[in-house]
Structures are given as C-alpha cells and as structure tokens.
Tab-separated table of C-alpha atoms in Angstrom:
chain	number	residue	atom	x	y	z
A	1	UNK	CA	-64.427	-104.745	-163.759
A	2	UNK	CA	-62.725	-103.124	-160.664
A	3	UNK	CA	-58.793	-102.313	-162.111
A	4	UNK	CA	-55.380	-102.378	-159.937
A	5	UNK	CA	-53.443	-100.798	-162.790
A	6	UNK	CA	-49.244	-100.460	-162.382
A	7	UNK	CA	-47.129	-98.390	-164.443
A	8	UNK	CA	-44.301	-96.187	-163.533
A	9	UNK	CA	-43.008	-93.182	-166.366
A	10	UNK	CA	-45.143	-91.324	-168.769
A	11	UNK	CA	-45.373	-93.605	-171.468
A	12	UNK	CA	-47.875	-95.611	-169.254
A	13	UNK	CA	-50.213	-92.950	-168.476
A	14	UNK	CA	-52.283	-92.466	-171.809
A	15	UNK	CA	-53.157	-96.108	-170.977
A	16	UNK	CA	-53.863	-95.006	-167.197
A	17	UNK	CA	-56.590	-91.908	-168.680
A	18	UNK	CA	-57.802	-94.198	-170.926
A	19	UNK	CA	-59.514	-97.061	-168.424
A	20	UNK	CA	-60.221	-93.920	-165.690
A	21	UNK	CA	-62.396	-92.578	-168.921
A	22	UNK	CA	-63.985	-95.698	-169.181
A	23	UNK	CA	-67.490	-95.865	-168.094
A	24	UNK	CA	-67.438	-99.836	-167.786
A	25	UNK	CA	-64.602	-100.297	-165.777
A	26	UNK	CA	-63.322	-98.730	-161.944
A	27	UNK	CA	-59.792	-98.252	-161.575
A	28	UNK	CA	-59.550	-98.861	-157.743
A	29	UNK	CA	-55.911	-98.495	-157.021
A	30	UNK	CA	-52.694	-97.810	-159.163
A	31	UNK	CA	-49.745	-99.343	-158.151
A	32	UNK	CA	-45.967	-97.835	-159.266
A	33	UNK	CA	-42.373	-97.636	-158.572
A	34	UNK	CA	-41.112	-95.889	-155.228
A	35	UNK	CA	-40.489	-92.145	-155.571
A	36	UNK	CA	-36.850	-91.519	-157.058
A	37	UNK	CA	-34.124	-88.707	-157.065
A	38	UNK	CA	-34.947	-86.473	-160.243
A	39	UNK	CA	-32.987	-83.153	-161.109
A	40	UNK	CA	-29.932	-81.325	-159.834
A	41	UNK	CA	-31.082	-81.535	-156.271
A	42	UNK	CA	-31.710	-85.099	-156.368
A	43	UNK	CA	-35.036	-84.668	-154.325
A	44	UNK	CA	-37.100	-87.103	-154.663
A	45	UNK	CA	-40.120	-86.888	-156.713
A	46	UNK	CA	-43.336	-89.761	-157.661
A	47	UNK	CA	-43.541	-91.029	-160.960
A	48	UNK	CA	-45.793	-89.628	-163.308
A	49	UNK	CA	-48.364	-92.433	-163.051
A	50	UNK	CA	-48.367	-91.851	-159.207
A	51	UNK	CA	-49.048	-88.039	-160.269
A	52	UNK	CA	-51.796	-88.369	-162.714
A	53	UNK	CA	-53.332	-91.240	-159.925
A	54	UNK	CA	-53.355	-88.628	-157.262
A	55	UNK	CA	-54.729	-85.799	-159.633
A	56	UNK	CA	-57.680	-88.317	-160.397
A	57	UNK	CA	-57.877	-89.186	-156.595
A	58	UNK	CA	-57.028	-92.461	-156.974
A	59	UNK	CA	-55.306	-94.480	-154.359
A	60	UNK	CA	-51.821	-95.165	-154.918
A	61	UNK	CA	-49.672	-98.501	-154.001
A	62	UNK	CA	-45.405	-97.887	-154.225
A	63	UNK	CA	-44.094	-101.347	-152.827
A	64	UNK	CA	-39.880	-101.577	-152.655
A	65	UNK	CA	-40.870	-104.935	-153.816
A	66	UNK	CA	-44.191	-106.550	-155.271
A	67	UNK	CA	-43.547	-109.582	-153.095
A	68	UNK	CA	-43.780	-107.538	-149.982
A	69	UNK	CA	-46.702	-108.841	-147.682
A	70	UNK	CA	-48.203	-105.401	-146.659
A	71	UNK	CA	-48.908	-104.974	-150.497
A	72	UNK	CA	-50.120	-108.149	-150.983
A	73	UNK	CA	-52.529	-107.800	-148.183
A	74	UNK	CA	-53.687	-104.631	-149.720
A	75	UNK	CA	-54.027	-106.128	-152.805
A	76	UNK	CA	-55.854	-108.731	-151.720
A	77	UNK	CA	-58.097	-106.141	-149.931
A	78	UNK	CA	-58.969	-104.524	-152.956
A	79	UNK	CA	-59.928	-107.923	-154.561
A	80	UNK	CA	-59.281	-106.535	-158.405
A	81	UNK	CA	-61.192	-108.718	-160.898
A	82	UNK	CA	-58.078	-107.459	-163.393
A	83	UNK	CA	-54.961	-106.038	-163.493
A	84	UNK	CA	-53.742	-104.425	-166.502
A	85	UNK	CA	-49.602	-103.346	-166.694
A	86	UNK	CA	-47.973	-100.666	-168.528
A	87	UNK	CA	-44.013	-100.557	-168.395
A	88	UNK	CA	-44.402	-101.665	-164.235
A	89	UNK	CA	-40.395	-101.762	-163.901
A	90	UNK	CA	-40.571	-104.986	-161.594
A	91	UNK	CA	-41.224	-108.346	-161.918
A	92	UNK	CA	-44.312	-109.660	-160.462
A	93	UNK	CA	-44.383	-112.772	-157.845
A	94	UNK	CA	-46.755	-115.825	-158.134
A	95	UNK	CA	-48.644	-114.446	-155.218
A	96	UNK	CA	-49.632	-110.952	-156.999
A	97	UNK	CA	-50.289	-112.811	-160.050
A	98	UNK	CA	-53.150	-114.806	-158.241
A	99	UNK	CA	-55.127	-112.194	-156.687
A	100	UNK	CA	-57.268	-111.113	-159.582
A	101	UNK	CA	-59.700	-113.714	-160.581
A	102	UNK	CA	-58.949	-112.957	-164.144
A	103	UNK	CA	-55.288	-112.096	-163.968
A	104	UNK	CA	-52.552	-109.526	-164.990
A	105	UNK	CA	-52.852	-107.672	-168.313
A	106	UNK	CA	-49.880	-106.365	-169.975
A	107	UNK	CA	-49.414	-103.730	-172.580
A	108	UNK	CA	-45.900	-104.637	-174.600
A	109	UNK	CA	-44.677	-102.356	-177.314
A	110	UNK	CA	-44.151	-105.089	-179.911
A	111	UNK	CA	-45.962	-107.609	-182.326
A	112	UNK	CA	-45.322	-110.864	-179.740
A	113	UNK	CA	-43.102	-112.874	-179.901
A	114	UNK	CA	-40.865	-110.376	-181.721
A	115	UNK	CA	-38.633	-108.193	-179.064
A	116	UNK	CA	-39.492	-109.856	-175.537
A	117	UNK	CA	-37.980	-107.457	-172.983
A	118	UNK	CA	-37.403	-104.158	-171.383
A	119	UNK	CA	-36.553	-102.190	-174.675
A	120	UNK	CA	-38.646	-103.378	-177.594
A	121	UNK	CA	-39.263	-99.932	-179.324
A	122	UNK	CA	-35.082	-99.637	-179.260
A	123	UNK	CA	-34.096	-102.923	-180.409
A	124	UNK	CA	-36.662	-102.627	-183.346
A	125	UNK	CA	-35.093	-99.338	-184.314
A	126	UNK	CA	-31.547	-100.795	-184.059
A	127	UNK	CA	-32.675	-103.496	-185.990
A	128	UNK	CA	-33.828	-101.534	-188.802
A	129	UNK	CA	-37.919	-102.877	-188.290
A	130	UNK	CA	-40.195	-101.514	-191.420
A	131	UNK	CA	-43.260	-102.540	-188.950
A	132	UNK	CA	-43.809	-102.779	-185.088
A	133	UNK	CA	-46.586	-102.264	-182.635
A	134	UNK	CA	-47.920	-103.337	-179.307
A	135	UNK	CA	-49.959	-106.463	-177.607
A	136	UNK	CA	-51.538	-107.251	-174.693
A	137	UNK	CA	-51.066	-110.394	-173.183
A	138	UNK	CA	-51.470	-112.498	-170.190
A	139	UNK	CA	-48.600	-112.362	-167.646
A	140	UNK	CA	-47.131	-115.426	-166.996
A	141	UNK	CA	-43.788	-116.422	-164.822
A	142	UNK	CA	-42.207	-116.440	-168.177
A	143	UNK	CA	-40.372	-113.149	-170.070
A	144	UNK	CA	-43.268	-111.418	-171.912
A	145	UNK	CA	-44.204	-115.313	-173.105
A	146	UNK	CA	-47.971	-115.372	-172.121
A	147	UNK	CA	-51.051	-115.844	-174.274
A	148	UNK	CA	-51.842	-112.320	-176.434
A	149	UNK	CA	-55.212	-111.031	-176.535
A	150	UNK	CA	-54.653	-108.117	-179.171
A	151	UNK	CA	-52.521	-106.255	-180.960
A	152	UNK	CA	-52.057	-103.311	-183.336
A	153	UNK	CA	-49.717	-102.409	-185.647
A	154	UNK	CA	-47.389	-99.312	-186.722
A	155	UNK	CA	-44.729	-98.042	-189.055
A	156	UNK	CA	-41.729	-96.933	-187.977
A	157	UNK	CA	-41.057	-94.068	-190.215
A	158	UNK	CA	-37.172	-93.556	-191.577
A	159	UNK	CA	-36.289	-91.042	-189.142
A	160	UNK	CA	-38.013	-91.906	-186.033
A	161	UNK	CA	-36.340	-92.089	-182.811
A	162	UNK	CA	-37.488	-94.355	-180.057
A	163	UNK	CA	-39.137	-91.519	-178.382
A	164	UNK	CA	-41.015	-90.654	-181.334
A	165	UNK	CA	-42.304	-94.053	-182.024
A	166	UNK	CA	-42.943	-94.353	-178.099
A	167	UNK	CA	-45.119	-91.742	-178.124
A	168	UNK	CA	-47.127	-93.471	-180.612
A	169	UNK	CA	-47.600	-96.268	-179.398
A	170	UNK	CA	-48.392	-95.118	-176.101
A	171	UNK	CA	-51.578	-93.415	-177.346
A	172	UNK	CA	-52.881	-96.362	-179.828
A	173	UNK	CA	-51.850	-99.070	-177.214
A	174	UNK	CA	-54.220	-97.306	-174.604
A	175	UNK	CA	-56.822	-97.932	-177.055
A	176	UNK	CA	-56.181	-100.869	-177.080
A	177	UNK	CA	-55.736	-102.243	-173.546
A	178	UNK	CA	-58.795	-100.576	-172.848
A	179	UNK	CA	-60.770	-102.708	-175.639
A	180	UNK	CA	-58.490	-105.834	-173.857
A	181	UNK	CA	-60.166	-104.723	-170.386
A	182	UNK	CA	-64.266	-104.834	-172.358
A	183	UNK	CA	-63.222	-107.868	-174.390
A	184	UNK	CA	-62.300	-109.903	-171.470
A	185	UNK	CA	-65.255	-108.677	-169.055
A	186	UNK	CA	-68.091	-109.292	-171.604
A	187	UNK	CA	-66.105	-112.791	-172.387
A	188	UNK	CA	-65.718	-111.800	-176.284
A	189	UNK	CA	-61.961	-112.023	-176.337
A	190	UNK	CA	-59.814	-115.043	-175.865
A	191	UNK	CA	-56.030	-115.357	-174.955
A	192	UNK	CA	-54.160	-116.911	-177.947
A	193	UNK	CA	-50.887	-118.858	-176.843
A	194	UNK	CA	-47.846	-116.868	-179.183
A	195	UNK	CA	-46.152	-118.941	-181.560
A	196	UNK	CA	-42.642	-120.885	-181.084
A	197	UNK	CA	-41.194	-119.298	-183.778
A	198	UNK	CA	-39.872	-115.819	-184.261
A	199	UNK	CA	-38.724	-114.746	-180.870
A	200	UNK	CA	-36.316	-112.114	-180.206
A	201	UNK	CA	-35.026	-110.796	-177.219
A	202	UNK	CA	-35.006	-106.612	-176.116
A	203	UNK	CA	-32.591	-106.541	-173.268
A	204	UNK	CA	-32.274	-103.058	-172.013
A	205	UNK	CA	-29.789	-100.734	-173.855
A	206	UNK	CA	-27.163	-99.333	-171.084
A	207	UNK	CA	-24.394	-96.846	-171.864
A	208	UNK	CA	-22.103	-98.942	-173.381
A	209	UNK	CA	-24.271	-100.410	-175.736
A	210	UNK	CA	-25.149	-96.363	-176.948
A	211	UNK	CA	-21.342	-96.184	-177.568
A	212	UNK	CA	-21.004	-95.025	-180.976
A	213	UNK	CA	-18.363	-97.297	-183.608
A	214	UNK	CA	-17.257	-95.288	-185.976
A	215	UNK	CA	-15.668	-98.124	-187.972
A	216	UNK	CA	-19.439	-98.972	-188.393
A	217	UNK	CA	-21.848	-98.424	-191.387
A	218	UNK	CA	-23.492	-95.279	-191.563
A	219	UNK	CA	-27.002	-96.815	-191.211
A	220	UNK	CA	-25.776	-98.691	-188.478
A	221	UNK	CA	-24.729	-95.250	-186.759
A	222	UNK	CA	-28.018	-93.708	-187.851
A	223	UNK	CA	-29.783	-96.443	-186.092
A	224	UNK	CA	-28.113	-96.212	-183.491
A	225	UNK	CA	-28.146	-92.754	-182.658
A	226	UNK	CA	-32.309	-92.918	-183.457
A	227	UNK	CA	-32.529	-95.835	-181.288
A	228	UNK	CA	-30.967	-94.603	-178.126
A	229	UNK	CA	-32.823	-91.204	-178.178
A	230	UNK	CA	-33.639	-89.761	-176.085
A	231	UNK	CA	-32.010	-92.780	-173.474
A	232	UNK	CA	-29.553	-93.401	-173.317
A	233	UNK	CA	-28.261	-91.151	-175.692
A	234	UNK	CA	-26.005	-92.214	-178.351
A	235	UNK	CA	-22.412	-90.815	-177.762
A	236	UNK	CA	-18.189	-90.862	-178.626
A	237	UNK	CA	-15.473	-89.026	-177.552
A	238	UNK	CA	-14.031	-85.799	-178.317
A	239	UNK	CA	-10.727	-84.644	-177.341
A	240	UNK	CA	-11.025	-87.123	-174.059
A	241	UNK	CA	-14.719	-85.983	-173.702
A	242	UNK	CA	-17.673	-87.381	-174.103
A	243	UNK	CA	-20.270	-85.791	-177.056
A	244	UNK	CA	-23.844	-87.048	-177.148
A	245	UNK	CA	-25.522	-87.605	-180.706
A	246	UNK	CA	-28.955	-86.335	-180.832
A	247	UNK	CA	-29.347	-86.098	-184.533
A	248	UNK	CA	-27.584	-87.481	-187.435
A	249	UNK	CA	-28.301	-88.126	-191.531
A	250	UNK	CA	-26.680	-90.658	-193.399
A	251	UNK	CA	-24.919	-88.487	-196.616
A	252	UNK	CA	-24.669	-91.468	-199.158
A	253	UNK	CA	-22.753	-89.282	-201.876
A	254	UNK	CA	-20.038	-88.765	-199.467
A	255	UNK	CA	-17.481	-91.569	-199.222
A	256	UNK	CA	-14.526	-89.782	-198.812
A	257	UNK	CA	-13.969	-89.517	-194.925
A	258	UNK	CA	-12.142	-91.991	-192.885
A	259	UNK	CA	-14.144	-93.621	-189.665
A	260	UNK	CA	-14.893	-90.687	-187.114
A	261	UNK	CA	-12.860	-88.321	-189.473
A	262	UNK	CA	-14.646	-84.648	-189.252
A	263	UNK	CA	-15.365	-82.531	-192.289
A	264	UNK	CA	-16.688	-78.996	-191.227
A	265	UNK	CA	-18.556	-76.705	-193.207
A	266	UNK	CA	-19.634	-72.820	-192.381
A	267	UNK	CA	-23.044	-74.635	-191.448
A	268	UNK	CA	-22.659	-78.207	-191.690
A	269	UNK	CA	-20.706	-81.015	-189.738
A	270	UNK	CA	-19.837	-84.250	-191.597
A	271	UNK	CA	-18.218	-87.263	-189.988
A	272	UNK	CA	-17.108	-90.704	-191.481
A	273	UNK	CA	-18.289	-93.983	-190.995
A	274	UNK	CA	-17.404	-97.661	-191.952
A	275	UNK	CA	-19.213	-96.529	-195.483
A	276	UNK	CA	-20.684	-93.345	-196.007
A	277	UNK	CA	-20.427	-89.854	-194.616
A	278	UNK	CA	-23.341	-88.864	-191.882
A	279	UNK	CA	-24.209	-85.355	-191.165
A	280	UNK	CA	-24.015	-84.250	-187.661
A	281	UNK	CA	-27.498	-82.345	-186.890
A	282	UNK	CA	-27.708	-81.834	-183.229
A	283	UNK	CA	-25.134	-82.713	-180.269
A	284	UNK	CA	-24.696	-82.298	-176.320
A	285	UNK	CA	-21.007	-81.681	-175.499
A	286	UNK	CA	-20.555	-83.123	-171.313
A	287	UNK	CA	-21.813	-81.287	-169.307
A	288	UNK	CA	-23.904	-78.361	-171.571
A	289	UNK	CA	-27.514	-78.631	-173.177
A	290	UNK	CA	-27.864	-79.831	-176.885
A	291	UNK	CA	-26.840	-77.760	-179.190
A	292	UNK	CA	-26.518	-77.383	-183.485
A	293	UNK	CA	-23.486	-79.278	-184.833
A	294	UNK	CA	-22.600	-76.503	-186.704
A	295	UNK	CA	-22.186	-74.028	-183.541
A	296	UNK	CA	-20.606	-77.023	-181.474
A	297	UNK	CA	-18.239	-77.361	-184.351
A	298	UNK	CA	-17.066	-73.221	-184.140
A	299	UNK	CA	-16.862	-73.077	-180.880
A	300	UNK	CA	-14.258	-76.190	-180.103
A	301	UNK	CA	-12.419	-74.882	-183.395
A	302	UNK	CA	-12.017	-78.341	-185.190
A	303	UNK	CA	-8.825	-78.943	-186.658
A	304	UNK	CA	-8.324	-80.690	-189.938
A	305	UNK	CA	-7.938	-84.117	-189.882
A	306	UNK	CA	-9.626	-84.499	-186.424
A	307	UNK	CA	-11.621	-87.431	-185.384
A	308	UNK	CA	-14.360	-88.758	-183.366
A	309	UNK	CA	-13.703	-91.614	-181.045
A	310	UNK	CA	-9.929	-91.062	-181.507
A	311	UNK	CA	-9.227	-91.974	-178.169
A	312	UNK	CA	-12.013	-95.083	-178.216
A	313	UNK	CA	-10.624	-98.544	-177.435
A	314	UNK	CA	-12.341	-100.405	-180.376
C-alpha cells in the first residue's frame, strides 16, 4: 500500500523505520507537528519523526492544523491507500479521515478500551497495572473508540517508569502496526468493534497533577514519581523551592516518619509518607541537573525535623 504516516516525538519513530523497512508497503509522505522551540536558545528545531523522514528522503507534511486546505489538497494528491498514526499530537478532521480508501491506522499504547487518551502508559503506572500493551485501531471521530485490529501485550515490571515501559512498547508496537499495514492489504485482518465495558480514560498528566502528597501512601508516591518520569517530573517543595523526584523506593520497615518528614543518613535520604518511609534515590533541585539524594541532602544541610512540602497547600 502507498503510506501517509504522522507522528511527532521519538516514541513514534521505531514504528516510522519499521513500514520504511517494509518491502510491501511505500511510505510516500510523513506528516508531523510544526517545528518547536527546544533548548536554552529556544530555536526552533523539527521533531524527530520529521528528522528520521528527511534522513530517509521522505517528503514531509507540518500543517498548523490538519484541517488546513493546502494539506488536504496535498493529501489528496498523494492519494494514500492507508494512513497509519503514532502519537500525531492533533486531532484529525472528517475530511483527512476520508482521503485514504482504507482509512487512518492508529498505534495506542494500551489494551483498548482500557486508558483512552493522551497518557495511557502514565495512567497505567499510576494505577498500579500488572499488564498493559498497545493496539491498533481504526480512527474514528470518537476518543481512541474505533474498531481494533491487533494488539500485544506487556508487563509492567515493579520499578518501571513511563519512559521505560514507553520504550518498550514503542519497539513491539512497530511490529505490530506493521503486521496491521500486511493484514489489512492482503484482506486477512478484520477491525473488531471494542467492547462497552471496561473503559478508562488517560487525560494528559500536567504539573499539578505530578505534585507530590506527602500525606499519601508510599506506593501511591512511588507510583507517582514512576509515572511522571521522565514528564512531567514528579516534584514538592523545599524550603519555598521546588525539588523534582526522579527516583524513589518504598522502605516498608520504616514507619516512623511523619508525612514529608526527612531522615538523613551519611548515604541515604528517607522521607515519610501517609504509611511507610520511601527512600529518596535521585532528585533535581530548580534550576540544577539531577543529582544523588544523598549529595543533594549534604549540600542544603538538612536540619532535623525538616519536611518536604512544608510549605504545600494540601
């Protein structure tokens, strides 16, 4: 089949090398998000699906809006029989999702209908998920509600963070989207409509909802901190501050701490929770690069009895 792919960050481009690889189908144009201001100089720079499109000489499509009528002119120009998706970043109009005879394509990191939404590996972190995975569906008007033509599964191990279990996914859902792209051209694969029951919703996760409460559970805090790593980072406040979590381990022997209250050792950092103690691994103080708890912790010069999130408004 001749391919229009869209994606935008790097989590889409496995899938991207995967159907250029393929020797059945021709990826004719990739579409992605406008360039964006990246670093300290805020230039502007293409996402890394536009990069790896250009490397591979590919033509490349960056609409300010899928509805915009140049692109859909192109689009229609290019008359793809299929266009698979891969964390686009937009929502697609009724007149994109008619062009290709046999429609738009989606790769979703969950098991449909669980997590419909922008952040499905997060919420199922946050949620505590044993088992997750990705599906490719048809794209409908509807949120991440059409008819699923595959899926695979994975475990989410006990101390993966979303980027970790991103990563794998990425790699075993291009598989997968590329078997999609063969089953559908040779007619062997059939959409099946996803069943009423057991939806959840995976809004995204924005800053606030990465705000650490102490008064919490530890594997609440653990989850959380796993589940907003590496965006939006997991954080509370230190003396007025702000201090990102990178890494934390629940210590379920160590009840003893009050919420937020800090317990430092010559090479360990403790904190309390709603239950149990957690162990502070790694942190990013505002404004400085990660860094070990420990040397965080003898640098500031905790005193006794200090806290995390003391000056929070719970």
């Amino acid at each position: 089949m001749k391919l229009v792919f869209a994606g935008t960050p790097e989590v889409a481009v496995p899938a991207l090398d995967a159907l250029i690889a393929s020797d059945r189908h021709e990826v004719a144009a990739v579409v992605t998000r406008p360039d964006a201001p990246a670093g300290r100089g805020r230039r502007l720079v293409a996402s890394p699906v536009a990069q790896r499109a250009h490397d591979a000489g590919i033509e490349v499509l960056k609409p300010a809006r899928p509805r915009d009528e140049d692109f859909l002119a192109r689009l229609r120009e290019i008359a793809p029989d299929c266009c698979p998706v891969v964390a686009y970043g937009a929502l697609l109009p009724k007149a994109a999702l008619d062009v290709p005879a046999r429609g738009w394509v989606n790769l979703h990191f969950s098991l449909l209908p669980a997590w419909r939404g922008a952040a499905p590996v997060q919420h199922a972190i946050l949620a505590g998920d044993d088992m997750t995975g990705a599906s490719t569906f048809q794209i409908e008007e509807g949120l991440d509600s059409g008819p699923v033509y595959g899926v695979i599964t994975e475990h989410v191990r006990p101390t993966d963070t979303s980027g970790d279990l991103l990563t794998r996914l990425a790699f075993a859902g291009a598989g997968l989207l590329a078997a999609t792209m063969d089953g559908i051209e040779d007619g062997t694969l059939k959409a099946v409509p996803q069943p009423a029951d057991g939806v959840t919703l995976a809004p995204k996760i924005n800053v606030e909802d990465a705000h650490v409460d102490w008064h919490a559970p530890a594997l609440r805090v653990d989850r959380l901190v796993r589940g907003c790593t590496p965006a939006p980072g997991a954080w509370t406040v230190f003396r007025g501050e702000r201090l990102k979590l990178v890494n934390v381990q629940p210590l379920p022997d160590r009840t003893d701490l009050a919420p937020g209250e800090l317990s430092v050792g010559k090479n360990h950092v403790h904190a309390g929770t709603g239950s149990h103690a957690v162990e502070l691994h790694w942190v990013q103080p505002q404004g400085k690069k990660p860094m070990r708890a420990a040397d965080w912790a003898r640098g500031v010069r905790i005193a006794p009895g200090e806290q995390l999130g003391a000056a929070d408004v719970r």
